[in-house]
PDB file of C-alpha atoms and ligand atoms in Angstrom:
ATOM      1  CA  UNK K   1     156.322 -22.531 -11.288  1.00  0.00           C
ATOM      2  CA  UNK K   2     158.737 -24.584 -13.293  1.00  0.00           C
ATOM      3  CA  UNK K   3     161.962 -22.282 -11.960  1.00  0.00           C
ATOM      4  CA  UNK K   4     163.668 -22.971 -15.136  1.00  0.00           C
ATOM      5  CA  UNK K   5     164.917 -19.465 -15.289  1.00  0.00           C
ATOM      6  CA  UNK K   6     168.317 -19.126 -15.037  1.00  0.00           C
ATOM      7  CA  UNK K   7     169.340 -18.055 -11.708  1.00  0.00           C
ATOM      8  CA  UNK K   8     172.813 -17.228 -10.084  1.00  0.00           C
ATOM      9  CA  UNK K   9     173.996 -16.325  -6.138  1.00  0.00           C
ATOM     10  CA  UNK K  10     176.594 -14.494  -5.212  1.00  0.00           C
ATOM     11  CA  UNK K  11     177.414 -15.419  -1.442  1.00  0.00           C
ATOM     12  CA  UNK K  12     179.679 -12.062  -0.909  1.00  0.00           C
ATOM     13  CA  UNK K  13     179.911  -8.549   1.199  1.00  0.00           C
ATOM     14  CA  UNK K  14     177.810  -5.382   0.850  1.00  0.00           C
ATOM     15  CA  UNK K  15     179.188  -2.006  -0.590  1.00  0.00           C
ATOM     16  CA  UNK K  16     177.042   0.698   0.812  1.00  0.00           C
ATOM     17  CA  UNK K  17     178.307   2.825  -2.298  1.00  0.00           C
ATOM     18  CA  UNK K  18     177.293   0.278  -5.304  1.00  0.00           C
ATOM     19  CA  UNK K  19     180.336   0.350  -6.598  1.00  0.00           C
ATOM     20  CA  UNK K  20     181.901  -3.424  -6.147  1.00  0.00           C
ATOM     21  CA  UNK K  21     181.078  -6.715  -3.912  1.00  0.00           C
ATOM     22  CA  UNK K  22     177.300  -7.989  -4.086  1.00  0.00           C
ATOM     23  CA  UNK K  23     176.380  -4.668  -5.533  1.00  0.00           C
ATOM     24  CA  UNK K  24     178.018  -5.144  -8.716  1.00  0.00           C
ATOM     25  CA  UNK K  25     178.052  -8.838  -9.058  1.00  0.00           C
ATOM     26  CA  UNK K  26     174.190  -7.951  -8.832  1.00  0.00           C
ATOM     27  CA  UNK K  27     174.226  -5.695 -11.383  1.00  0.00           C
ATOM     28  CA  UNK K  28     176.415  -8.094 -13.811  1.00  0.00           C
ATOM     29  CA  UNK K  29     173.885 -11.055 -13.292  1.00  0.00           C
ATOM     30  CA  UNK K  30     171.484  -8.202 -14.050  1.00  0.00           C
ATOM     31  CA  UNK K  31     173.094  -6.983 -17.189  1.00  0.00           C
ATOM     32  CA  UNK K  32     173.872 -10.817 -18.504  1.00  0.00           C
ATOM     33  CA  UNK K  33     169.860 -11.432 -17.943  1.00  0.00           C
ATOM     34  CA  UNK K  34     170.103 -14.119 -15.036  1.00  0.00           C
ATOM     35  CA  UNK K  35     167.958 -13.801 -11.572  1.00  0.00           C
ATOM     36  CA  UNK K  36     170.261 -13.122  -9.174  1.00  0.00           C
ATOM     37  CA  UNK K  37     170.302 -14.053  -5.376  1.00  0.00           C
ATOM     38  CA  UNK K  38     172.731 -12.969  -2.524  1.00  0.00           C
ATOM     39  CA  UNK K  39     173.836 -14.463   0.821  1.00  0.00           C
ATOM     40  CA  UNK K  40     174.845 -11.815   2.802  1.00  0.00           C
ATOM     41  CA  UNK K  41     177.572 -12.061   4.651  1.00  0.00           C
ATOM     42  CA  UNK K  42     179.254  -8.979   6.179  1.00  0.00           C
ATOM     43  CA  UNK K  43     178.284  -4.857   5.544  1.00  0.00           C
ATOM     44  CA  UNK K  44     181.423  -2.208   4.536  1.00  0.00           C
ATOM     45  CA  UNK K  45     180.364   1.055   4.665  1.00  0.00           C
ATOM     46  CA  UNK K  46     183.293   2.923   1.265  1.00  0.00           C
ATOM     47  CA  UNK K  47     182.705   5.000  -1.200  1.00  0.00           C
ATOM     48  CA  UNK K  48     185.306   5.564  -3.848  1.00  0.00           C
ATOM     49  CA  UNK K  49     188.070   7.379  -1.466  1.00  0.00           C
ATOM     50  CA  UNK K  50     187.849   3.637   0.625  1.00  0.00           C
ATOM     51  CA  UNK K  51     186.333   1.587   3.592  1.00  0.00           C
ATOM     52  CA  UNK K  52     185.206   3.339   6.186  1.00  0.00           C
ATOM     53  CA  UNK K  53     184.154   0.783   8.069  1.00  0.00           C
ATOM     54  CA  UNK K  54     182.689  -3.013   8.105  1.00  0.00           C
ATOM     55  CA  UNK K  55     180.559  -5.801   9.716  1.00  0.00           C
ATOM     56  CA  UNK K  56     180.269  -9.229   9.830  1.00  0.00           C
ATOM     57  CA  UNK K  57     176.852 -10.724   9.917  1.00  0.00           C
ATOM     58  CA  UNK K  58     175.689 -13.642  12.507  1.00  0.00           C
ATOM     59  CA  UNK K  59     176.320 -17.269  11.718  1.00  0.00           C
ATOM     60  CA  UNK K  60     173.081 -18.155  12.318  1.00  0.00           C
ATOM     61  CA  UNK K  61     171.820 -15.975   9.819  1.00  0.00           C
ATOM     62  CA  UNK K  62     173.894 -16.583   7.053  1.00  0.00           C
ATOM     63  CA  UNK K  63     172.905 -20.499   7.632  1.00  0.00           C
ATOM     64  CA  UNK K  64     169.077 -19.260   7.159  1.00  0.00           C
ATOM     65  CA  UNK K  65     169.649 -17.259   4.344  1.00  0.00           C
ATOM     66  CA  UNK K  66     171.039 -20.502   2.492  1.00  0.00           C
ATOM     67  CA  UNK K  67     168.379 -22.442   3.575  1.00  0.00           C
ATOM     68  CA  UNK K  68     165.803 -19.813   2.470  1.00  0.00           C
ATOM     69  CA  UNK K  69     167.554 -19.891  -0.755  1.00  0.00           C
ATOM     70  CA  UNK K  70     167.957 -23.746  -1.368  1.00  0.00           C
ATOM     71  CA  UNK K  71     164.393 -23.835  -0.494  1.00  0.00           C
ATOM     72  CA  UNK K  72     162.629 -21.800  -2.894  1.00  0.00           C
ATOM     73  CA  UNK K  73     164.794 -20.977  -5.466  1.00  0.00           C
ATOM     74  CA  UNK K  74     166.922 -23.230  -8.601  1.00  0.00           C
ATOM     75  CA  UNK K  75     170.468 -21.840  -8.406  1.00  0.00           C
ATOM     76  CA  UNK K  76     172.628 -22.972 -11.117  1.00  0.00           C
ATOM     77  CA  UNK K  77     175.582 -21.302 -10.248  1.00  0.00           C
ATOM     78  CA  UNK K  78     177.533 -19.636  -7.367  1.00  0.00           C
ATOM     79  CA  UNK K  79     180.182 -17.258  -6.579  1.00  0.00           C
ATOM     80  CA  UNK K  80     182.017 -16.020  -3.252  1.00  0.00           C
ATOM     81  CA  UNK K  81     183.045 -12.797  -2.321  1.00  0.00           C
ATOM     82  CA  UNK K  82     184.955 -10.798   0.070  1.00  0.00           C
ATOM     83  CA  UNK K  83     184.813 -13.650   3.156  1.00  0.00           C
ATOM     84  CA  UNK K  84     186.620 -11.835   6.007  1.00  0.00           C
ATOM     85  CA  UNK K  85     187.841 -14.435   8.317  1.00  0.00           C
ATOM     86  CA  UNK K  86     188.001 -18.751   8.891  1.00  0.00           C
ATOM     87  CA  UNK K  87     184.969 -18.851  10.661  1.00  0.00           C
ATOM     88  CA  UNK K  88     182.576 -17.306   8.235  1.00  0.00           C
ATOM     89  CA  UNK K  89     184.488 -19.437   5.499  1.00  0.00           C
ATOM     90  CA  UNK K  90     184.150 -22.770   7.110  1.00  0.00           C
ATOM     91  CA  UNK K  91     180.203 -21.606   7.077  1.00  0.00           C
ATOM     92  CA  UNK K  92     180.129 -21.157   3.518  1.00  0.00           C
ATOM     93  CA  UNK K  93     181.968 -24.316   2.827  1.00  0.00           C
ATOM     94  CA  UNK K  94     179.493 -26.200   4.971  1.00  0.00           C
ATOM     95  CA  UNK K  95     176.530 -24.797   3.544  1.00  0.00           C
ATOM     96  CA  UNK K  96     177.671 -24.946  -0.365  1.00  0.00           C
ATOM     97  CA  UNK K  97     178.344 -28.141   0.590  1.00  0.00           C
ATOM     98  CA  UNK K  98     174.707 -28.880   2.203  1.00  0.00           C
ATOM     99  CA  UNK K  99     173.024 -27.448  -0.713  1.00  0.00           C
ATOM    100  CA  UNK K 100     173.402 -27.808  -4.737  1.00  0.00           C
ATOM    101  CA  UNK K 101     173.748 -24.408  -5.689  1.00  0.00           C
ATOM    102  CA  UNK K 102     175.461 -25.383  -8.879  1.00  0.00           C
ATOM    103  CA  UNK K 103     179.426 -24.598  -9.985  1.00  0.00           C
ATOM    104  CA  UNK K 104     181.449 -22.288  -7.577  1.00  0.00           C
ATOM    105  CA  UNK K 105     183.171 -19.441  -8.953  1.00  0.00           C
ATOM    106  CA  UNK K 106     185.805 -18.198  -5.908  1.00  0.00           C
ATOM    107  CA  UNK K 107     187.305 -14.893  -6.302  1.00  0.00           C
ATOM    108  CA  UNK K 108     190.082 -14.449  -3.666  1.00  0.00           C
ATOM    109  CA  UNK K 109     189.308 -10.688  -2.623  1.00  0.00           C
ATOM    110  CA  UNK K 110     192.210  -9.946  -0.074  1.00  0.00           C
ATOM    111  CA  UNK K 111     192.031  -6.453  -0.747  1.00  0.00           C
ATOM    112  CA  UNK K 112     190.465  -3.389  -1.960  1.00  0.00           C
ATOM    113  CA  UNK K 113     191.656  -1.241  -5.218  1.00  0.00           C
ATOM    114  CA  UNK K 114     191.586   1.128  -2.577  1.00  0.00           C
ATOM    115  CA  UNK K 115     194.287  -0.857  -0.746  1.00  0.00           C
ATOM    116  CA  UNK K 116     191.651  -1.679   2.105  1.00  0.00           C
ATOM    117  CA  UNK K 117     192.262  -5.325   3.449  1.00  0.00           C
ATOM    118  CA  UNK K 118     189.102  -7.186   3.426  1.00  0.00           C
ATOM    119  CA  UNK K 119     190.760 -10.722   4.331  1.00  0.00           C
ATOM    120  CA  UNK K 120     191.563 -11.208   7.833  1.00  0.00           C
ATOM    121  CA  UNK K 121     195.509 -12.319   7.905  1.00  0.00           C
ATOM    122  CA  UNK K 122     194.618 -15.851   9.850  1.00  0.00           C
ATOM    123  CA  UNK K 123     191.857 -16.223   7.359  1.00  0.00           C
ATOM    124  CA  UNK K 124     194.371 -16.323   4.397  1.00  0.00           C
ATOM    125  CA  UNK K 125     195.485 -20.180   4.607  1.00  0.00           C
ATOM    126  CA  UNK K 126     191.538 -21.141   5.676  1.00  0.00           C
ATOM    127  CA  UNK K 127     190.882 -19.695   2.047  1.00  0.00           C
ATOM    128  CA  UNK K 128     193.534 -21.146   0.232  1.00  0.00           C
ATOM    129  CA  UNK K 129     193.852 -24.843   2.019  1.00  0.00           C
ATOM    130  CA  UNK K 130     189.575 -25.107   2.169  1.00  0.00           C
ATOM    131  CA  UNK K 131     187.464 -23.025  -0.124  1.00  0.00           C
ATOM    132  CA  UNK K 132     189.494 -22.966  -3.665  1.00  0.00           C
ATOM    133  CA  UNK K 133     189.385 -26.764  -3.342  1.00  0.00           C
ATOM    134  CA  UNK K 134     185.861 -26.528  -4.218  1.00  0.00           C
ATOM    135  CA  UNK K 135     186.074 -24.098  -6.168  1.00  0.00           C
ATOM    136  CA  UNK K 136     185.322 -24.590 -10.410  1.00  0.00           C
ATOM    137  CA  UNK K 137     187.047 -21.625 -11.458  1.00  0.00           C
ATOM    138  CA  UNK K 138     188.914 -19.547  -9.404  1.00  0.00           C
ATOM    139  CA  UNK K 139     189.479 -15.790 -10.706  1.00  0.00           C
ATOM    140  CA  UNK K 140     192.330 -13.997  -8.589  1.00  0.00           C
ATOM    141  CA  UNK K 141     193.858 -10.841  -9.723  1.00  0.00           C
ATOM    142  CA  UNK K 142     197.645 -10.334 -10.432  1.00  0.00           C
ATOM    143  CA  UNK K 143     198.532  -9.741  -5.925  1.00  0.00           C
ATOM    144  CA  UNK K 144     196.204 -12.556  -5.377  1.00  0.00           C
ATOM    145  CA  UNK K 145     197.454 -15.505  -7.722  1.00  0.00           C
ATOM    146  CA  UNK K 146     201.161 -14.506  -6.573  1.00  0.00           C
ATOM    147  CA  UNK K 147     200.342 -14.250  -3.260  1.00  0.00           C
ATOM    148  CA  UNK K 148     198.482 -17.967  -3.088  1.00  0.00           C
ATOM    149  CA  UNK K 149     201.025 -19.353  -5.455  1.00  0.00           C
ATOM    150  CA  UNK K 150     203.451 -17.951  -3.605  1.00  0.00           C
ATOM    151  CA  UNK K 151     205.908 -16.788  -6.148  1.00  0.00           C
ATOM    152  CA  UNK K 152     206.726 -13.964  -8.167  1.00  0.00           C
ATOM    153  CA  UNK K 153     205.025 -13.521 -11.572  1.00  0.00           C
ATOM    154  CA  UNK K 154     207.742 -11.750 -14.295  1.00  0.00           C
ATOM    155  CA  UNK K 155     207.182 -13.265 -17.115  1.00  0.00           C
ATOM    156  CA  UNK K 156     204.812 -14.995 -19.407  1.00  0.00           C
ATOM    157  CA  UNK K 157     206.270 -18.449 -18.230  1.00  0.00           C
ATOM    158  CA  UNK K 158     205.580 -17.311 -14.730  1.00  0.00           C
ATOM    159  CA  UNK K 159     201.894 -17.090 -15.505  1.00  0.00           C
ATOM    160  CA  UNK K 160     201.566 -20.598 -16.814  1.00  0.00           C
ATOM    161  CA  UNK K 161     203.518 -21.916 -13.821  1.00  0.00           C
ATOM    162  CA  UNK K 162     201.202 -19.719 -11.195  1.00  0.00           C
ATOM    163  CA  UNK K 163     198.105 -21.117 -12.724  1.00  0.00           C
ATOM    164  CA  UNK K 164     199.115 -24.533 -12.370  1.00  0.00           C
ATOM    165  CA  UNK K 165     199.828 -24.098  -8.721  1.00  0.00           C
ATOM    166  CA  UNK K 166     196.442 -22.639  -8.332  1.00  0.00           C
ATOM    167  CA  UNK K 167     195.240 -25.693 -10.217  1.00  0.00           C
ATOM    168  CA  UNK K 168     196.960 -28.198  -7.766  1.00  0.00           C
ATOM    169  CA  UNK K 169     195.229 -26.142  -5.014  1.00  0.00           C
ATOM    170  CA  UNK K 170     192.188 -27.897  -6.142  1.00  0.00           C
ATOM    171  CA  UNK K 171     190.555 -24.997  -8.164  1.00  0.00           C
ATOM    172  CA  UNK K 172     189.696 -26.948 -11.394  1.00  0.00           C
ATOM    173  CA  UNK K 173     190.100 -23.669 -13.619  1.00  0.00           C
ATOM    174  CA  UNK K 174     192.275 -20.852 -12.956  1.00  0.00           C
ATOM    175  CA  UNK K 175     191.389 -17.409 -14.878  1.00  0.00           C
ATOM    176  CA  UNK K 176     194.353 -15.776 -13.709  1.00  0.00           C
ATOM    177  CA  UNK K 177     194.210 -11.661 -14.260  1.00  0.00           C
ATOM    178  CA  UNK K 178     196.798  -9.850 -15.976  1.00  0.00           C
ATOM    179  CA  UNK K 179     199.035  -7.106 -14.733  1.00  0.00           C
ATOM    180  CA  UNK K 180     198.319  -3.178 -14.805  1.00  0.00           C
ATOM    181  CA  UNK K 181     200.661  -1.989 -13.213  1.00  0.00           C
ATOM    182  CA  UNK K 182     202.320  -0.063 -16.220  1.00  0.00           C
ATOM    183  CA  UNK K 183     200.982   2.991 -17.336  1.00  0.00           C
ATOM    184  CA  UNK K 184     202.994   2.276 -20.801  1.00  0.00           C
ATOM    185  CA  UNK K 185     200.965  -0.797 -21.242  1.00  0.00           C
ATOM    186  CA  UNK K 186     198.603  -0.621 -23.959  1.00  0.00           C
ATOM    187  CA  UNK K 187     196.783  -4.346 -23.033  1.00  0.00           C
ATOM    188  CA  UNK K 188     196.120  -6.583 -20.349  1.00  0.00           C
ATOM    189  CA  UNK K 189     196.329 -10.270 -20.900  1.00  0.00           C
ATOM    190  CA  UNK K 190     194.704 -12.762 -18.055  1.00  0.00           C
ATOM    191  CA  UNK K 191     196.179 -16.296 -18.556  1.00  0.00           C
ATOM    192  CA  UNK K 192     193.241 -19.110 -18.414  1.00  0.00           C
ATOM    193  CA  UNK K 193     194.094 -22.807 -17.390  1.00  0.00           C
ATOM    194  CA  UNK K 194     191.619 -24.784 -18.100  1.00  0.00           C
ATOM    195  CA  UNK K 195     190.535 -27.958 -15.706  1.00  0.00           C
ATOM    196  CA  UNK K 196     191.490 -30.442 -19.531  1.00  0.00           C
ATOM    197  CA  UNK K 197     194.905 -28.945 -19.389  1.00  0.00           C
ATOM    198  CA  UNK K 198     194.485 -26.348 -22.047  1.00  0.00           C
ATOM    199  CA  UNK K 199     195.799 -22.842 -21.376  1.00  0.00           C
ATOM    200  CA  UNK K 200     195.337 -19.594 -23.216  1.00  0.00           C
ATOM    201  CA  UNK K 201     195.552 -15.745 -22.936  1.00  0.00           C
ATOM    202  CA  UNK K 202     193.051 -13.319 -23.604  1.00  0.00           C
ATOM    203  CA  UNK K 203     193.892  -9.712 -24.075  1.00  0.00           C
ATOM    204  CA  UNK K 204     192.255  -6.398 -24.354  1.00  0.00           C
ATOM    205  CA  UNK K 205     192.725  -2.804 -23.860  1.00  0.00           C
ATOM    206  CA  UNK K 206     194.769  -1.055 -21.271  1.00  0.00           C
ATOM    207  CA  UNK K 207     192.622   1.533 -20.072  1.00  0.00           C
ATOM    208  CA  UNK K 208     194.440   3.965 -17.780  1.00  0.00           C
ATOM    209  CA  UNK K 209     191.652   4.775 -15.584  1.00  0.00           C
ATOM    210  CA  UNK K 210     191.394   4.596 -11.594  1.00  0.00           C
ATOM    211  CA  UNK K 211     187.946   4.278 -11.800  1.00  0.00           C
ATOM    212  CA  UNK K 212     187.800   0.739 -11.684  1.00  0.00           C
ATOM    213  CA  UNK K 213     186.453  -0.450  -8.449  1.00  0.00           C
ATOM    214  CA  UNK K 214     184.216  -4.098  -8.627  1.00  0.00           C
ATOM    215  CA  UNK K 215     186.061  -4.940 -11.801  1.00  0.00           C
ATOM    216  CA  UNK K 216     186.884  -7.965 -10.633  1.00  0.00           C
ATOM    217  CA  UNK K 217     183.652  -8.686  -8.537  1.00  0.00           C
ATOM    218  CA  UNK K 218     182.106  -8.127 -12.087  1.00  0.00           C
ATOM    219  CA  UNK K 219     184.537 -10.489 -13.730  1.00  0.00           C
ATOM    220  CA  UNK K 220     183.630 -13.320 -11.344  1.00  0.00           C
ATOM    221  CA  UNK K 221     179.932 -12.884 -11.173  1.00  0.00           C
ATOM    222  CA  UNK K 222     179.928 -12.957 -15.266  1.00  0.00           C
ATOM    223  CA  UNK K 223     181.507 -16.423 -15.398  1.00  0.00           C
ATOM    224  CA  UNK K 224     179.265 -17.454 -12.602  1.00  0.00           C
ATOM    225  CA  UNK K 225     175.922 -15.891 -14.484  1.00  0.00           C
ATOM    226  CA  UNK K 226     177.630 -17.640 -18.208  1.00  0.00           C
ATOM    227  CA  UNK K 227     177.840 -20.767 -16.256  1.00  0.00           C
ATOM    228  CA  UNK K 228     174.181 -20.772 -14.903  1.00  0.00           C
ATOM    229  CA  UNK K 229     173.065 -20.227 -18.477  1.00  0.00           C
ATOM    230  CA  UNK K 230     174.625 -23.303 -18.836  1.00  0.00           C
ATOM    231  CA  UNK K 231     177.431 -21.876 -21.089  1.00  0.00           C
ATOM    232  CA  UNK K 232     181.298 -23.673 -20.308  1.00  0.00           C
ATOM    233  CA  UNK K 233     184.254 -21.942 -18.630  1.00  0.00           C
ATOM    234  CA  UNK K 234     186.044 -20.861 -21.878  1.00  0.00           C
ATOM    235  CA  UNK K 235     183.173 -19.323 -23.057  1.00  0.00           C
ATOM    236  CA  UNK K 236     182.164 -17.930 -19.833  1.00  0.00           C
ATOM    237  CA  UNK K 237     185.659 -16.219 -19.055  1.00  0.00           C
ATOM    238  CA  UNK K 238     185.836 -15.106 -22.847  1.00  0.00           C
ATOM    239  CA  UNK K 239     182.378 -13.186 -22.563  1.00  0.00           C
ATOM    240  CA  UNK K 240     183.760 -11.831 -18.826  1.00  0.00           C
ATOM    241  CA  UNK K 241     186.690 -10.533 -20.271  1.00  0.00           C
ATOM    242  CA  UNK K 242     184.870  -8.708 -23.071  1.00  0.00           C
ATOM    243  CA  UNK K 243     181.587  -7.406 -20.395  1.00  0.00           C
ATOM    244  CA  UNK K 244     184.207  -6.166 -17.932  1.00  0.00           C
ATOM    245  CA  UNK K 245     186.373  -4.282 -20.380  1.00  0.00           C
ATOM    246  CA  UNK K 246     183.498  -2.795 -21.849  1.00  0.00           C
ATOM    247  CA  UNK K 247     182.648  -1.637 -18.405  1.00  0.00           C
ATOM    248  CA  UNK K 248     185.578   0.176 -18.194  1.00  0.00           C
ATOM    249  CA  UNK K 249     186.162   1.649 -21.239  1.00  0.00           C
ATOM    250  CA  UNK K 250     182.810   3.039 -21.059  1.00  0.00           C
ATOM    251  CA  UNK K 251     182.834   5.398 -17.986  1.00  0.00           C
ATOM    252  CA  UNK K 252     180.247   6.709 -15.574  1.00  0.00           C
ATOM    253  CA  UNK K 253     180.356   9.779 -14.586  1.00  0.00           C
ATOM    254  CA  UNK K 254     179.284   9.169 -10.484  1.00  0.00           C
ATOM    255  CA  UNK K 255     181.762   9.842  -7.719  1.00  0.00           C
ATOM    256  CA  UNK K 256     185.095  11.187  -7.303  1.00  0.00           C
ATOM    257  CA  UNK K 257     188.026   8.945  -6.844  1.00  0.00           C
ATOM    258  CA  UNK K 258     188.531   4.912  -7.286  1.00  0.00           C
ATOM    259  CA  UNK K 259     184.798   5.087  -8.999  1.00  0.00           C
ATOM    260  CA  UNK K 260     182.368   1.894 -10.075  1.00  0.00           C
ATOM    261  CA  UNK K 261     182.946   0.537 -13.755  1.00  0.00           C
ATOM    262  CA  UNK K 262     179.633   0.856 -15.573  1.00  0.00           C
ATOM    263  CA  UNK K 263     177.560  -2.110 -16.142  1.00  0.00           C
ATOM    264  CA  UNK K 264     175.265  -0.324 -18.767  1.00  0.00           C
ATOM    265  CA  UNK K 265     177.893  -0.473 -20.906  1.00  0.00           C
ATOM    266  CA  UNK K 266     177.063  -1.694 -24.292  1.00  0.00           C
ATOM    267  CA  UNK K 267     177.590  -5.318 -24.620  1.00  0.00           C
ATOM    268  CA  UNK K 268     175.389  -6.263 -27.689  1.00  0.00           C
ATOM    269  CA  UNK K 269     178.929  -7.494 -29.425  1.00  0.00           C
ATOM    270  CA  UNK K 270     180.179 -10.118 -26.478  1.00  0.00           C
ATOM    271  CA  UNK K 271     178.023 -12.736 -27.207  1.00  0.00           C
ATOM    272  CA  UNK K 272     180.567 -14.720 -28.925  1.00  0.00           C
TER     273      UNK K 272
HETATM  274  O1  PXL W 301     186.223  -5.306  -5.040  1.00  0.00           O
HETATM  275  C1  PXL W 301     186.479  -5.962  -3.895  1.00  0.00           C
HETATM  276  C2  PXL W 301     185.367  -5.819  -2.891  1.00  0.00           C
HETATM  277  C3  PXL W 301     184.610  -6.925  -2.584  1.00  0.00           C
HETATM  278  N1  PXL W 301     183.609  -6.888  -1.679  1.00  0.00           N
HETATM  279  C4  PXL W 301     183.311  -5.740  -1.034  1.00  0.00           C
HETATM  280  C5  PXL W 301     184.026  -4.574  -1.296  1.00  0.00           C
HETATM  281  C6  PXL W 301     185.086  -4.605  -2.261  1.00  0.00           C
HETATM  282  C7  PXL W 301     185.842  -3.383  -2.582  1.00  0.00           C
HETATM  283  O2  PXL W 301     185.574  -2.292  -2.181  1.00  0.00           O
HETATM  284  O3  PXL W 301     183.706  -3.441  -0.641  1.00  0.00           O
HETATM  285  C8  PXL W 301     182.188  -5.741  -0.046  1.00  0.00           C
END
C-alpha cells in the first residue's frame, strides 16, 4: 500500500458523550476527508450537564499505542488534547519526539465549557515550559492564552501582545481565540500570529448559543487535518474558523444543556 492518504492523529482524552475531545476531533478529520488516528490517553465519563468522572490510561500503553501507530500508519500531522497531568505530558513529548508524526497542533484544554478542570494544577507549567515549545501552532481559547501569557487581554493591542508571548513560549504560530463573553457581541475575532511575523484577525458570527461543547477540540483538529493535506497555517486556521462556525450556527438537536456543535454542518463554501 503506498499510504499516501492523508492521515491525521489526535493524541487526546475520550468523551463518553461524543460531544468534544477525540470524539469530535474524530469527527472533524472525518468531515475534512483525512484518516484519522487516536492515542488514547485518559477516559471522562460527561454528557452535556459536565464530567462525571475520569481516567488516566497506563504509561505503558500509551507508549504502545504510538508505536503501533508509527509502525503501520503515515501520519502527517498531529494534535494534543486534554493531557491531565506532567507525567502523561512528558510521555507525549517523548514519544512525538521518537516518532515523525508530522506538525503538532497543541490546544491548551485547562478546562471544560462546562467549567470542569481537565488540567491538573502542577501540570500547568509542565504544559507551558515543555509541550508548546514543540508545538507548530498552538490554538488556546480567550482563559487559556491569558492565563499562559499571564496578563489580562482588554483590548485589541492586548491580543497582539498575548500572541507574541505565546510565540516566545516556543509555539511557532499562535491562533489565539476571541472573546464571547458578551451577549451584545455580534462577532468573534481570533487574532493569528503567524511563525514569519505576520498577524491578522479573522472574524465571524456571534452565535449566542450554549451548545457549543468541542468547539475548540474541532478548531484544533481542523488545522491539524488542513495541515496533513499539506495545506499552510493561514490557510488551515482560515478554513477552521469557517468549519467550526458553521458547526455552530448549524445546530443539532441531541442533548439538553452545554450540547456538541454539529460537524455535518454544511461546509461546501470553506474551501477557500
Ligand atoms: O473540550 C474540551 C475537552 C477536551 N477533552 C475532553 C473533554 C473536553 C470537554 O468536555 O471531555 C476529553
Amino acid at each position: 500500500m503506498a499510504n499516501e492518504f492523508p492521515q491525521a492523529v489526535t493524541i487526546a482524552g475520550s468523551d463518553s458523550d461524543g460531544s468534544a475531545g477525540m470524539q469530535a476531533d474524530l469527527h472533524t478529520f472525518f468531515r475534512r476527508k483525512v484518516y484519522g488516528a487516536s492515542i488514547l490517553l485518559a477516559c471522562v465519563a460527561g454528557n452535556s450537564y459536565g464530567i462525571h468522572a475520569a481516567v488516566d490510561l497506563p504509561e505503558d500503553f500509551i507508549d504502545t499505542e504510538f508505536k503501533a501507530l508509527a509502525d503501520d500508519y503515515k501520519i502527517r500531522a498531529a494534535k494534543t488534547g486534554m493531557i491531565s497531568d506532567s507525567k502523561i505530558i512528558r510521555n507525549v513529548i517523548r514519544n512525538y519526539k521518537k516518532y515523525d508524526f508530522g506538525p503538532l497542533v497543541v490546544d491548551p484544554v485547562i478546562t471544560t465549557k462546562h467549567g470542569n478542570v481537565l488540567l491538573e494544577k502542577e501540570a500547568y507549567k509542565t504544559l507551558r515550559d515543555e509541550l508548546i515549545p514543540l508545538a507548530t501552532v498552538i490554538t488556546p481559547n480567550f482563559f487559556e492564552a491569558q492565563k499562559l501569557a499571564e496578563m489580562d487581554i482588554k483590548s485589541k493591542d492586548d491580543y497582539v501582545t498575548a500572541a507574541k508571548k505565546l510565540q516566545s513560549l516556543g509555539a511557532k504560530n499562535v491562533v489565539l481565540k476571541g472573546s464571547h463573553d458578551d451577549p451584545k457581541q455580534t462577532t468573534v475575532s481570533d487574532y493569528i500570529l503567524l511563525e514569519s511575523g505576520k498577524g491578522f484577525w479573522l472574524t465571524g458570527k456571534f452565535f449566542d448559543t450554549e451548545r457549543k461543547n468541542g468547539t475548540g477540540d474541532s478548531l484544533s483538529a481542523c488545522i491539524a487535518a488542513e495541515l496533513a493535506k499539506g495545506k499552510d497555517v493561514e490557510t488551515a486556521a482560515r478554513i477552521a474558523k469557517k468549519f467550526v462556525d458553521a458547526a455552530i450556527e448549524d445546530q443539532l438537536p441531541v442533548a439538553h444543556k452545554v450540547g456538541p456543535i454539529n460537524h455535518w454542518a454544511p461546509a461546501d463554501d470553506i474551501e477557500p
